[in-house]
Structures are given as C-alpha cells and as structure tokens.
Tab-separated table of C-alpha atoms in Angstrom:
chain	number	residue	atom	x	y	z
A	396	MET	CA	89.980	100.603	97.570
A	397	THR	CA	92.534	103.228	98.625
A	398	ALA	CA	91.543	106.973	98.913
A	399	LYS	CA	92.719	109.511	96.657
A	400	THR	CA	94.549	112.375	98.485
A	401	ALA	CA	93.853	115.702	96.582
A	402	GLN	CA	97.384	117.574	95.368
A	403	HIS	CA	97.231	121.503	96.513
A	404	THR	CA	99.632	123.879	95.385
A	405	PRO	CA	102.691	123.677	97.768
A	406	GLY	CA	102.879	126.651	100.400
A	407	PRO	CA	103.808	128.607	101.978
A	408	TRP	CA	100.899	131.117	99.921
A	409	ARG	CA	101.163	134.970	100.073
A	410	ALA	CA	98.289	137.699	99.533
A	411	THR	CA	98.991	140.068	97.088
A	412	GLN	CA	96.720	143.106	95.957
A	413	GLY	CA	95.080	142.261	92.700
A	414	GLN	CA	93.174	144.311	89.904
A	415	LEU	CA	89.942	146.040	91.230
A	416	GLY	CA	90.128	145.483	94.798
A	417	SER	CA	90.739	141.939	94.818
A	418	ILE	CA	93.402	139.861	96.357
A	419	VAL	CA	95.286	137.051	94.995
A	420	LEU	CA	96.565	134.487	96.542
A	421	VAL	CA	99.982	133.239	95.077
A	422	GLY	CA	101.831	130.230	95.792
A	423	VAL	CA	105.903	129.622	96.045
A	424	ASN	CA	105.757	129.189	92.263
A	425	GLY	CA	104.427	132.363	91.430
A	426	ARG	CA	101.364	131.375	90.363
A	427	ALA	CA	97.852	132.309	91.265
A	428	VAL	CA	96.067	129.907	93.863
A	429	ALA	CA	92.727	131.492	94.415
A	430	LYS	CA	91.366	135.522	94.119
A	431	ILE	CA	89.294	136.622	96.515
A	432	PHE	CA	86.729	139.679	95.637
A	433	ARG	CA	85.204	142.303	98.281
A	434	ASP	CA	81.584	141.632	98.861
A	435	GLY	CA	80.250	145.164	99.424
A	436	ASN	CA	81.827	146.911	102.721
A	437	ARG	CA	82.423	143.431	104.473
A	438	ASP	CA	85.204	143.886	107.242
A	439	ASP	CA	86.372	140.281	107.314
A	440	PHE	CA	87.679	140.702	103.438
A	441	GLU	CA	91.454	140.969	104.583
A	442	ALA	CA	90.892	138.354	107.304
A	443	ASN	CA	89.434	135.892	105.403
A	444	ALA	CA	92.547	136.066	102.728
A	445	ARG	CA	95.149	135.701	105.320
A	446	LEU	CA	93.500	132.720	106.715
A	447	ILE	CA	93.214	130.920	103.016
A	448	ALA	CA	96.740	132.027	102.679
A	449	ALA	CA	97.635	130.338	105.898
A	450	ALA	CA	95.722	127.232	104.678
A	451	PRO	CA	98.668	125.038	103.573
A	452	GLU	CA	100.865	125.416	106.959
A	453	LEU	CA	97.726	124.852	109.287
A	454	LEU	CA	97.181	121.589	107.045
A	455	GLU	CA	100.716	120.595	107.967
A	456	ALA	CA	100.564	121.864	111.391
A	457	ALA	CA	97.566	119.769	112.187
A	458	GLN	CA	98.979	116.550	110.507
A	459	GLU	CA	101.764	116.750	112.836
A	460	LEU	CA	99.835	117.354	115.976
A	461	LEU	CA	98.190	114.368	115.211
A	462	LEU	CA	100.883	112.517	116.093
A	463	TYR	CA	101.241	113.641	119.508
A	464	VAL	CA	97.480	114.366	120.724
A	465	GLY	CA	96.620	110.751	120.889
A	466	ALA	CA	98.483	110.489	123.811
A	467	ALA	CA	96.009	112.924	125.688
A	468	GLY	CA	93.526	110.904	126.695
A	469	ALA	CA	90.001	111.365	125.766
A	470	LEU	CA	89.861	115.048	125.103
A	471	GLY	CA	92.870	114.259	122.669
A	472	ARG	CA	91.000	111.624	121.309
A	473	GLU	CA	88.025	114.004	120.475
A	474	ALA	CA	90.432	116.608	118.973
A	475	ALA	CA	92.349	113.863	117.135
A	476	THR	CA	89.062	112.484	115.731
A	477	ARG	CA	87.960	116.182	114.591
A	478	ALA	CA	91.555	117.042	112.886
A	479	HIS	CA	91.282	113.775	111.348
A	480	ALA	CA	87.905	114.482	109.753
A	481	THR	CA	88.808	118.209	108.567
A	482	ILE	CA	91.990	117.152	107.064
A	483	ALA	CA	90.472	114.504	105.296
A	484	GLN	CA	87.889	117.311	104.147
A	485	ALA	CA	90.898	119.421	103.089
A	486	GLN	CA	92.225	116.861	101.325
A	487	GLU	CA	89.403	115.112	99.338
A	488	VAL	CA	89.291	114.798	95.954
A	489	SER	CA	86.081	115.793	94.126
A	490	SER	CA	84.652	113.327	91.339
C-alpha cells in the first residue's frame, strides 16, 4: 500500500494583519491559509505567525537537506531519521 502525501497550499506564505487583531496567513494564490488569534497578551503571537508562514519553505529545505545529510556519518543518520519523521508528519493525510 502506498502512503498518501498531503497537498498543502504552495508557498511562499505571508502574514498579513487581519480583523480584530488577528494575523491571516495568505498563500501565493491570495487565499487565506490560516488565521491566528492573539490569546491574551502573548509575546509569541507574531513569532508563531512568522514560523507558520515559513512552513512551506522549511519543509522544502528539510527535504533538500536529506539528500546530503546521509553522508555525514552516525550524527547525520540520526538527524536524517528525525527529519524523515518530521517531514512525514507534515505531509500526513488525516483520515
């Protein structure tokens, strides 16, 4: 059985100011990908939005790095194992 890969909105995504103090993440197609709301007075609100906006590029970079990490010995194999697991989690299709 072949595993399915989730199809996400292509990057880059950008964070824009939304209504009621929210941040809206917008894909290249101009459509909203996600909306983040401030939870009280959290300092990490904008940092979380930037991290989520970078997700497509982070996934792509991790996939490219795996092509090179395998040659880095035991430490490289350990990092590659973690990267494979994280990439699989990001691409997982929910049933």
